[in-house]
Amino acid sequence: MVQTRTVDHLDTLDDVPAPYRSELGEIVVRASDIQQKVADLGEVITRDYEGEEPILVGILKGASLFLADLSRHIRLGLRFDFMAVSSYGSATKTSGIVRILKDLDHEIEGQHVIVVEDIIDSGLTLNYLLRYLRARRPASLEVCALFSKEGRQRVPIPIRYEGFRIGPEFVVGYGLDYEERFRNLGFLAVLKDHPETRAARRA
Ligand code: IMP
Ligand code: MG
């Protein structure tokens, strides 16, 4: 018999894979709360886009889990596309200058586009991307972001579909990584030994 219990249903740190355990602080959003919110967002999008077939544009790689789960709560015709970007600057500070590593596969002109993003911190990455996408003349362009860091945005980002507002600590899980690890956790947790976390704790 195959064990079907997977990491995305865990709500405590007890059963976290051993290599991660000592590096995580408190759980910020539990897996069950994430799943409920994702379902709710899917409901609202289903209602708002009735009669349309929107395109979800996921920003790799962080938004991959979110997009996969969200899309299954959207009861509409739907298409996926993905972009991959990297921002110039250090690993923790976004400069606002974004390099496109992978562009859209298809034109979006005249289409209803929903950008699916994992987390908005300064907002500079998304600000750049939105300008870039707007120039391709979609019929509409909205943002669906699962997490946003309260009070940290340096540019106003109109988030039409918003999940959770969280604190300034560096967080991982549910697609979010630190050096590519931790994406496979079902919940969002603080990464203990990170400069952003230490700065938040000092403040
Ligand atoms: P922004 O341009 O400052 O809004 O940065 C957005 C990007 O930085 C996100 O798409 C994430 O990839 C990454 N990021 C920001 N904060 C965190 C965090 O706490 N954990 C993991 N990644 C983060
Ligand atoms: Mg991201």
Coordinates of N, CA and C and ligand atoms in Angstrom, one line a residue:
M1 N 0.9 -1.2 0.0 CA 0.0 0.0 0.0 C 0.9 1.3 0.0
V2 N 0.6 2.2 -0.9 CA 1.4 3.4 -1.0 C 1.0 4.4 0.1
Q3 N 1.9 5.0 0.7 CA 1.6 6.0 1.7 C 1.2 7.3 0.9
T4 N 0.0 7.8 1.2 CA -0.4 9.0 0.4 C -0.3 10.3 1.2
R5 N 0.2 10.2 2.4 CA 0.3 11.4 3.2 C 1.5 12.2 2.6
T6 N 1.2 13.5 2.2 CA 2.2 14.3 1.6 C 2.5 15.5 2.4
V7 N 3.6 16.1 2.0 CA 4.1 17.3 2.8 C 3.1 18.4 2.8
D8 N 2.3 18.5 1.7 CA 1.4 19.7 1.6 C 0.2 19.6 2.6
H9 N 0.1 18.5 3.3 CA -1.0 18.5 4.3 C -0.5 18.7 5.7
L10 N 0.8 18.9 5.8 CA 1.4 19.1 7.2 C 1.1 20.5 7.7
D11 N 0.7 20.5 9.0 CA 0.5 21.8 9.6 C 1.4 22.1 10.8
T12 N 2.3 21.2 11.0 CA 3.3 21.4 12.1 C 4.7 21.2 11.6
L13 N 5.7 21.7 12.3 CA 7.1 21.5 12.0 C 7.5 20.1 12.3
D14 N 6.8 19.3 13.1 CA 7.3 18.0 13.5 C 7.6 17.1 12.4
D15 N 6.8 17.1 11.4 CA 7.0 16.1 10.3 C 7.7 16.7 9.1
V16 N 8.4 17.8 9.3 CA 9.1 18.4 8.2 C 10.3 17.5 7.9
P17 N 10.7 17.4 6.6 CA 11.9 16.7 6.2 C 13.1 17.1 7.1
A18 N 13.8 16.1 7.6 CA 14.9 16.4 8.6 C 15.9 17.5 8.1
P19 N 16.3 17.5 6.8 CA 17.3 18.5 6.5 C 16.8 19.9 6.6
Y20 N 15.5 20.1 6.6 CA 15.0 21.5 6.8 C 14.7 21.9 8.2
R21 N 14.6 20.9 9.1 CA 13.9 21.2 10.4 C 14.6 22.3 11.2
S22 N 16.0 22.2 11.3 CA 16.7 23.1 12.2 C 16.7 24.5 11.6
E23 N 16.4 24.7 10.3 CA 16.5 26.0 9.7 C 15.2 26.8 9.7
L24 N 14.1 26.2 10.1 CA 12.8 26.9 10.1 C 12.4 27.4 11.4
G25 N 11.9 28.6 11.4 CA 11.3 29.2 12.6 C 9.8 28.9 12.6
E26 N 9.0 29.9 13.0 CA 7.5 29.6 13.2 C 6.8 29.5 11.8
I27 N 5.7 28.8 11.9 CA 4.8 28.7 10.7 C 4.0 30.0 10.6
V28 N 4.1 30.6 9.4 CA 3.4 31.9 9.3 C 2.0 31.7 8.7
V29 N 1.8 30.8 7.8 CA 0.5 30.4 7.3 C 0.4 28.9 7.2
R30 N -0.5 28.3 7.8 CA -0.7 26.8 7.8 C -1.1 26.3 6.4
A31 N -0.8 25.1 6.2 CA -1.2 24.5 4.9 C -2.7 24.5 4.6
S32 N -3.4 24.2 5.7 CA -4.9 24.2 5.5 C -5.4 25.6 5.2
D33 N -4.8 26.6 5.8 CA -5.3 28.0 5.5 C -4.9 28.4 4.1
I34 N -3.7 28.0 3.7 CA -3.3 28.3 2.3 C -4.3 27.7 1.3
Q35 N -4.6 26.4 1.6 CA -5.5 25.7 0.7 C -6.9 26.3 0.6
Q36 N -7.4 26.8 1.8 CA -8.7 27.5 1.8 C -8.7 28.8 1.1
K37 N -7.6 29.5 1.2 CA -7.5 30.8 0.5 C -7.4 30.6 -1.0
V38 N -6.6 29.6 -1.4 CA -6.5 29.4 -2.8 C -7.8 29.0 -3.4
A39 N -8.6 28.2 -2.7 CA -9.9 27.8 -3.2 C -10.8 29.1 -3.3
D40 N -10.8 29.9 -2.3 CA -11.6 31.2 -2.3 C -11.2 32.1 -3.5
L41 N -9.9 32.2 -3.7 CA -9.4 33.0 -4.8 C -9.9 32.5 -6.2
G42 N -9.9 31.1 -6.3 CA -10.4 30.5 -7.5 C -11.8 30.7 -7.7
E43 N -12.6 30.7 -6.6 CA -14.0 31.0 -6.7 C -14.3 32.4 -7.3
V44 N -13.6 33.4 -6.7 CA -13.8 34.8 -7.1 C -13.4 35.0 -8.6
I45 N -12.3 34.4 -8.9 CA -11.8 34.5 -10.3 C -12.8 33.9 -11.3
T46 N -13.4 32.7 -10.9 CA -14.4 32.1 -11.7 C -15.6 33.0 -11.9
R47 N -16.0 33.7 -10.9 CA -17.1 34.6 -11.0 C -16.8 35.8 -11.8
D48 N -15.6 36.4 -11.6 CA -15.2 37.7 -12.3 C -15.0 37.5 -13.8
Y49 N -14.6 36.3 -14.2 CA -14.3 36.1 -15.6 C -15.3 35.2 -16.3
E50 N -16.5 35.1 -15.8 CA -17.5 34.3 -16.4 C -17.7 34.6 -17.9
G51 N -17.7 33.6 -18.7 CA -17.8 33.8 -20.1 C -16.5 34.1 -20.8
E52 N -15.5 34.2 -20.1 CA -14.1 34.5 -20.7 C -13.2 33.2 -20.5
E53 N -12.2 33.3 -21.2 CA -11.1 32.2 -21.1 C -9.8 32.9 -20.8
P54 N -9.6 33.2 -19.5 CA -8.3 34.0 -19.2 C -7.1 33.1 -19.4
I55 N -5.9 33.8 -19.4 CA -4.6 33.2 -19.4 C -4.0 33.5 -18.1
L56 N -3.6 32.4 -17.4 CA -2.8 32.6 -16.2 C -1.3 32.6 -16.6
V57 N -0.7 33.7 -16.2 CA 0.8 33.8 -16.4 C 1.5 33.6 -15.1
G58 N 2.1 32.4 -14.9 CA 2.8 32.1 -13.7 C 4.2 32.6 -13.8
I59 N 4.7 33.2 -12.7 CA 6.1 33.6 -12.6 C 6.9 32.5 -11.9
L60 N 7.8 31.9 -12.7 CA 8.6 30.8 -12.3 C 9.7 31.3 -11.3
K61 N 10.2 30.4 -10.4 CA 9.5 29.1 -10.2 C 8.6 29.2 -9.0
G62 N 8.7 30.3 -8.2 CA 7.9 30.4 -7.0 C 6.4 30.2 -7.1
A63 N 5.8 30.6 -8.2 CA 4.4 30.6 -8.3 C 3.9 29.2 -8.8
S64 N 4.8 28.3 -9.0 CA 4.3 27.0 -9.6 C 3.3 26.2 -8.8
L65 N 3.6 26.1 -7.5 CA 2.6 25.4 -6.7 C 1.3 26.1 -6.6
F66 N 1.4 27.4 -6.4 CA 0.2 28.3 -6.3 C -0.7 28.2 -7.6
L67 N 0.0 28.3 -8.7 CA -0.7 28.2 -10.0 C -1.4 26.9 -10.2
A68 N -0.7 25.8 -9.9 CA -1.2 24.5 -10.0 C -2.5 24.3 -9.2
D69 N -2.4 24.7 -7.9 CA -3.6 24.6 -7.0 C -4.7 25.5 -7.4
L70 N -4.3 26.8 -7.7 CA -5.4 27.8 -8.0 C -6.2 27.4 -9.2
S71 N -5.4 26.9 -10.3 CA -6.1 26.7 -11.5 C -7.2 25.6 -11.4
R72 N -7.0 24.7 -10.4 CA -8.0 23.6 -10.3 C -9.2 24.1 -9.5
H73 N -9.2 25.4 -9.0 CA -10.4 26.0 -8.4 C -11.0 27.0 -9.4
I74 N -10.5 27.1 -10.6 CA -11.1 28.0 -11.5 C -11.9 27.2 -12.5
R75 N -13.2 27.4 -12.5 CA -14.1 26.6 -13.3 C -14.4 27.3 -14.6
L76 N -13.4 27.5 -15.4 CA -13.6 28.2 -16.7 C -12.6 27.6 -17.7
G77 N -12.8 27.9 -19.0 CA -11.8 27.6 -19.9 C -10.6 28.4 -19.5
L78 N -9.4 27.9 -19.7 CA -8.2 28.5 -19.1 C -7.0 28.1 -19.8
R79 N -6.0 29.0 -20.0 CA -4.7 28.7 -20.5 C -3.6 29.0 -19.5
F80 N -2.5 28.3 -19.6 CA -1.3 28.6 -18.8 C -0.2 29.2 -19.7
D81 N 0.5 30.1 -19.1 CA 1.8 30.5 -19.7 C 2.7 30.8 -18.6
F82 N 4.0 30.9 -18.8 CA 4.9 31.1 -17.7 C 6.0 32.1 -18.2
M83 N 6.5 32.9 -17.2 CA 7.7 33.7 -17.5 C 8.7 33.4 -16.4
A84 N 9.9 33.5 -16.7 CA 11.0 33.4 -15.7 C 11.8 34.6 -15.7
V85 N 12.0 35.2 -14.6 CA 12.8 36.5 -14.5 C 13.8 36.4 -13.4
S86 N 14.9 37.2 -13.6 CA 15.8 37.3 -12.5 C 16.1 38.7 -12.3
S87 N 16.2 39.2 -11.0 CA 16.4 40.6 -10.9 C 17.9 40.8 -10.5
Y88 N 18.4 41.9 -11.1 CA 19.8 42.2 -10.8 C 19.8 42.7 -9.3
G89 N 20.9 42.5 -8.7 CA 21.1 42.9 -7.3 C 21.4 41.6 -6.5
S90 N 21.5 41.8 -5.2 CA 21.8 40.7 -4.3 C 20.6 39.8 -4.2
A91 N 20.9 38.6 -3.6 CA 19.8 37.6 -3.4 C 18.6 38.2 -2.6
T92 N 18.9 39.2 -1.8 CA 17.8 39.6 -0.9 C 17.3 41.0 -1.3
K93 N 18.0 41.8 -2.1 CA 17.5 43.1 -2.4 C 17.3 43.2 -3.9
T94 N 16.0 43.5 -4.2 CA 15.7 43.6 -5.6 C 16.1 45.0 -6.1
S95 N 16.6 45.1 -7.3 CA 17.1 46.4 -7.8 C 16.0 47.1 -8.6
G96 N 15.0 46.3 -9.2 CA 14.0 46.8 -10.0 C 14.4 46.6 -11.5
I97 N 15.6 46.2 -11.7 CA 16.0 45.9 -13.1 C 15.9 44.4 -13.3
V98 N 15.0 44.0 -14.2 CA 14.7 42.6 -14.3 C 15.2 42.1 -15.7
R99 N 15.7 40.9 -15.6 CA 16.1 40.2 -16.8 C 15.1 39.1 -17.1
I100 N 14.7 39.0 -18.3 CA 13.7 38.0 -18.7 C 14.4 36.8 -19.1
L101 N 14.3 35.7 -18.4 CA 15.0 34.4 -18.7 C 14.2 33.6 -19.6
K102 N 12.9 33.7 -19.4 CA 11.9 32.9 -20.3 C 10.7 33.8 -20.5
D103 N 10.5 34.1 -21.8 CA 9.4 34.9 -22.2 C 8.1 34.1 -22.4
L104 N 7.0 34.7 -22.6 CA 5.7 34.0 -22.9 C 5.9 33.2 -24.1
D105 N 5.2 32.1 -24.1 CA 5.2 31.2 -25.3 C 4.2 31.8 -26.4
H106 N 3.2 32.5 -26.0 CA 2.1 33.0 -26.9 C 1.8 34.4 -26.7
E107 N 1.3 35.0 -27.8 CA 0.9 36.4 -27.7 C -0.3 36.6 -26.8
I108 N -0.4 37.7 -26.1 CA -1.5 38.0 -25.2 C -2.4 39.1 -25.7
E109 N -2.1 39.6 -26.8 CA -2.9 40.8 -27.3 C -4.4 40.4 -27.4
G110 N -5.2 41.3 -26.8 CA -6.6 41.1 -26.8 C -7.1 40.0 -25.8
Q111 N -6.2 39.4 -25.0 CA -6.6 38.4 -24.1 C -6.7 38.9 -22.7
H112 N -7.4 38.2 -21.9 CA -7.5 38.5 -20.4 C -6.4 37.8 -19.7
V113 N -5.5 38.6 -19.1 CA -4.4 38.0 -18.5 C -4.4 38.2 -16.9
I114 N -4.1 37.1 -16.2 CA -4.0 37.2 -14.8 C -2.5 36.7 -14.4
V115 N -1.8 37.6 -13.9 CA -0.4 37.3 -13.5 C -0.5 36.6 -12.1
V116 N 0.1 35.5 -12.0 CA 0.1 34.7 -10.8 C 1.5 34.7 -10.2
E117 N 1.6 35.4 -9.0 CA 2.9 35.6 -8.4 C 2.8 35.0 -7.0
D118 N 3.9 34.5 -6.5 CA 4.0 34.0 -5.2 C 4.0 35.0 -4.1
I119 N 4.9 36.0 -4.2 CA 5.0 36.9 -3.1 C 5.5 38.3 -3.6
I120 N 4.9 39.3 -3.1 CA 5.3 40.7 -3.4 C 6.0 41.3 -2.2
D121 N 7.3 41.7 -2.5 CA 8.0 42.4 -1.4 C 8.1 43.9 -1.7
S122 N 9.2 44.3 -2.4 CA 9.3 45.7 -2.8 C 8.3 46.0 -3.9
G123 N 7.9 45.0 -4.7 CA 7.0 45.2 -5.8 C 7.7 45.6 -7.1
L124 N 9.0 45.8 -7.0 CA 9.8 46.2 -8.2 C 9.8 45.2 -9.3
T125 N 9.9 43.9 -9.0 CA 9.9 42.9 -10.0 C 8.5 42.9 -10.8
L126 N 7.5 42.9 -10.1 CA 6.2 42.9 -10.7 C 5.9 44.2 -11.4
N127 N 6.3 45.3 -10.9 CA 6.1 46.6 -11.5 C 6.7 46.6 -12.9
Y128 N 7.9 46.0 -13.0 CA 8.6 45.9 -14.3 C 7.8 45.0 -15.2
L129 N 7.4 43.9 -14.7 CA 6.7 42.9 -15.5 C 5.4 43.4 -16.0
L130 N 4.7 44.1 -15.2 CA 3.4 44.6 -15.6 C 3.5 45.6 -16.7
R131 N 4.5 46.4 -16.7 CA 4.8 47.4 -17.7 C 5.1 46.6 -19.0
Y132 N 5.9 45.6 -18.9 CA 6.3 44.8 -20.0 C 5.1 44.1 -20.7
L133 N 4.2 43.5 -19.8 CA 3.0 42.8 -20.3 C 2.0 43.8 -20.9
R134 N 1.8 44.9 -20.3 CA 0.9 45.9 -20.7 C 1.2 46.4 -22.2
A135 N 2.5 46.4 -22.4 CA 2.9 46.9 -23.8 C 2.5 45.9 -24.9
R136 N 2.1 44.7 -24.4 CA 1.7 43.7 -25.4 C 0.2 43.7 -25.6
R137 N -0.5 44.7 -25.1 CA -1.9 45.0 -25.3 C -2.9 43.9 -25.0
P138 N -2.8 43.4 -23.8 CA -3.9 42.4 -23.4 C -5.2 43.2 -23.2
A139 N -6.3 42.5 -23.3 CA -7.6 43.1 -23.1 C -7.7 43.5 -21.7
S140 N -7.2 42.8 -20.8 CA -7.1 43.2 -19.3 C -5.9 42.5 -18.7
L141 N -5.5 43.1 -17.6 CA -4.3 42.6 -16.9 C -4.4 42.8 -15.4
E142 N -4.5 41.7 -14.7 CA -4.7 41.7 -13.3 C -3.6 40.9 -12.6
V143 N -3.5 41.2 -11.3 CA -2.5 40.4 -10.5 C -3.1 39.6 -9.4
C144 N -2.7 38.4 -9.3 CA -3.1 37.5 -8.2 C -1.9 37.1 -7.5
A145 N -1.7 37.6 -6.2 CA -0.5 37.3 -5.5 C -0.9 36.6 -4.2
L146 N -0.3 35.5 -3.8 CA -0.7 34.8 -2.6 C -0.2 35.5 -1.4
F147 N 1.0 36.0 -1.4 CA 1.5 36.7 -0.2 C 2.0 38.1 -0.6
S148 N 1.8 39.0 0.3 CA 2.5 40.3 0.1 C 3.0 40.8 1.5
K149 N 4.2 41.4 1.5 CA 4.8 41.8 2.7 C 4.3 43.2 3.0
E150 N 3.6 43.3 4.2 CA 3.0 44.5 4.6 C 4.0 45.7 4.7
G151 N 3.6 46.8 4.1 CA 4.3 48.0 4.2 C 5.7 48.1 3.5
R152 N 6.0 47.1 2.7 CA 7.3 47.0 2.1 C 7.3 47.5 0.6
Q153 N 6.2 47.7 0.0 CA 6.1 48.0 -1.4 C 6.7 49.4 -1.6
R154 N 7.6 49.5 -2.6 CA 8.2 50.7 -2.9 C 7.5 51.4 -4.2
V155 N 6.8 50.6 -4.8 CA 5.9 51.1 -5.9 C 4.5 50.6 -5.7
P156 N 3.5 51.3 -6.0 CA 2.1 50.8 -5.8 C 1.8 49.7 -6.8
I157 N 1.4 48.6 -6.3 CA 1.0 47.4 -7.2 C -0.4 47.2 -7.0
P158 N -1.2 47.3 -8.0 CA -2.6 47.0 -7.9 C -2.8 45.5 -7.8
I159 N -3.1 44.9 -6.6 CA -3.3 43.5 -6.5 C -4.8 43.2 -6.5
R160 N -5.3 42.8 -7.6 CA -6.7 42.5 -7.6 C -7.1 41.3 -6.8
Y161 N -6.3 40.3 -6.8 CA -6.6 39.1 -6.0 C -5.4 38.8 -5.0
E162 N -5.7 39.1 -3.8 CA -4.7 39.0 -2.7 C -5.0 37.9 -1.7
G163 N -3.9 37.2 -1.4 CA -4.0 36.1 -0.4 C -3.8 36.6 1.0
F164 N -2.6 36.6 1.4 CA -2.2 36.9 2.8 C -1.2 38.1 2.9
R165 N -1.4 39.0 3.8 CA -0.4 40.0 4.1 C 0.4 39.5 5.3
I166 N 1.7 39.5 5.1 CA 2.6 38.9 6.1 C 3.6 39.9 6.5
G167 N 4.4 39.6 7.5 CA 5.5 40.5 8.1 C 6.7 40.5 7.2
P168 N 7.7 41.2 7.6 CA 8.9 41.4 6.8 C 10.0 40.3 6.8
E169 N 9.7 39.3 7.7 CA 10.7 38.1 7.8 C 10.9 37.4 6.4
F170 N 12.0 36.8 6.2 CA 12.2 36.0 5.0 C 11.5 34.6 5.2
V171 N 10.6 34.3 4.3 CA 9.8 33.1 4.4 C 10.0 32.1 3.3
V172 N 9.7 30.9 3.6 CA 9.9 29.8 2.6 C 8.7 28.8 2.7
G173 N 8.6 28.0 1.6 CA 7.6 27.0 1.6 C 6.5 27.4 0.6
Y174 N 5.7 26.4 0.2 CA 4.6 26.6 -0.8 C 5.2 27.3 -2.1
G175 N 6.3 26.8 -2.6 CA 6.9 27.4 -3.8 C 8.0 28.3 -3.5
L176 N 8.0 29.0 -2.4 CA 9.1 30.0 -2.1 C 10.3 29.3 -1.6
D177 N 11.4 29.7 -2.1 CA 12.7 29.0 -1.8 C 13.7 29.9 -1.1
Y178 N 14.7 29.3 -0.5 CA 16.0 29.9 -0.2 C 17.0 29.1 -0.9
E179 N 17.7 29.6 -1.8 CA 18.7 28.9 -2.6 C 18.1 27.6 -3.1
E180 N 16.9 27.7 -3.7 CA 16.2 26.6 -4.3 C 15.6 25.5 -3.4
R181 N 15.9 25.6 -2.1 CA 15.3 24.6 -1.2 C 14.0 25.1 -0.6
F182 N 13.3 24.2 0.0 CA 12.1 24.5 0.8 C 10.8 24.7 0.0
R183 N 10.9 24.6 -1.3 CA 9.7 24.9 -2.1 C 8.6 23.8 -1.9
N184 N 9.0 22.6 -1.5 CA 8.0 21.5 -1.4 C 7.3 21.5 -0.1
L185 N 7.4 22.5 0.7 CA 6.6 22.5 2.0 C 5.2 23.0 1.7
G186 N 4.2 22.5 2.3 CA 2.8 22.9 2.1 C 2.5 24.2 2.8
F187 N 3.3 24.5 3.8 CA 3.0 25.8 4.6 C 4.0 26.8 4.4
L188 N 3.8 28.0 4.9 CA 4.8 29.1 4.8 C 5.4 29.2 6.2
A189 N 6.8 29.2 6.2 CA 7.5 29.3 7.5 C 8.6 30.3 7.4
V190 N 9.0 30.9 8.6 CA 10.1 31.8 8.6 C 11.4 31.0 8.5
L191 N 12.3 31.6 7.7 CA 13.7 31.0 7.6 C 14.5 31.8 8.7
K192 N 14.9 31.0 9.7 CA 15.4 31.6 10.9 C 16.7 32.4 10.6
D193 N 17.7 31.8 10.0 CA 19.0 32.4 9.9 C 19.1 33.2 8.6
H194 N 18.4 34.2 8.4 CA 18.4 35.0 7.1 C 18.5 36.5 7.5
P195 N 19.3 37.2 6.8 CA 19.4 38.7 7.1 C 18.1 39.4 7.2
E196 N 17.2 39.1 6.4 CA 15.9 39.8 6.4 C 15.1 39.5 7.7
T197 N 15.3 38.2 8.1 CA 14.6 37.8 9.3 C 15.2 38.4 10.6
R198 N 16.6 38.4 10.5 CA 17.3 39.1 11.7 C 17.0 40.6 11.7
A199 N 16.9 41.2 10.6 CA 16.6 42.7 10.6 C 15.2 42.9 11.1
A200 N 14.3 42.0 10.8 CA 12.9 42.2 11.3 C 12.8 42.0 12.8
R201 N 13.6 41.0 13.3 CA 13.6 40.7 14.7 C 14.3 41.9 15.5
R202 N 15.2 42.6 14.9 CA 15.9 43.7 15.6 C 14.9 44.9 15.7
A203 N 14.1 45.0 14.6 CA 13.3 46.3 14.5 C 12.3 46.4 15.6
Ligands
IMP1 P1 10.2 42.2 -5.1 O1 10.6 42.6 -6.4 O2 11.0 42.9 -4.0 O3 8.7 42.4 -4.9 O4 10.6 40.7 -4.9 C1 9.7 39.7 -5.4 C2 10.5 38.4 -5.5 O5 11.5 38.2 -4.5 C3 9.5 37.3 -5.3 O6 8.9 36.9 -6.5 C4 10.3 36.2 -4.7 O7 10.9 35.4 -5.7 C5 11.4 36.9 -3.9 N1 11.1 37.1 -2.5 C6 10.7 38.2 -1.8 N2 10.5 38.0 -0.5 C7 10.8 36.6 -0.3 C8 10.7 35.8 0.8 O8 10.5 36.2 2.0 N3 11.0 34.5 0.6 C9 11.3 34.0 -0.6 N4 11.4 34.8 -1.7 C10 11.1 36.1 -1.6
MG2 MG 8.9 35.0 -7.5

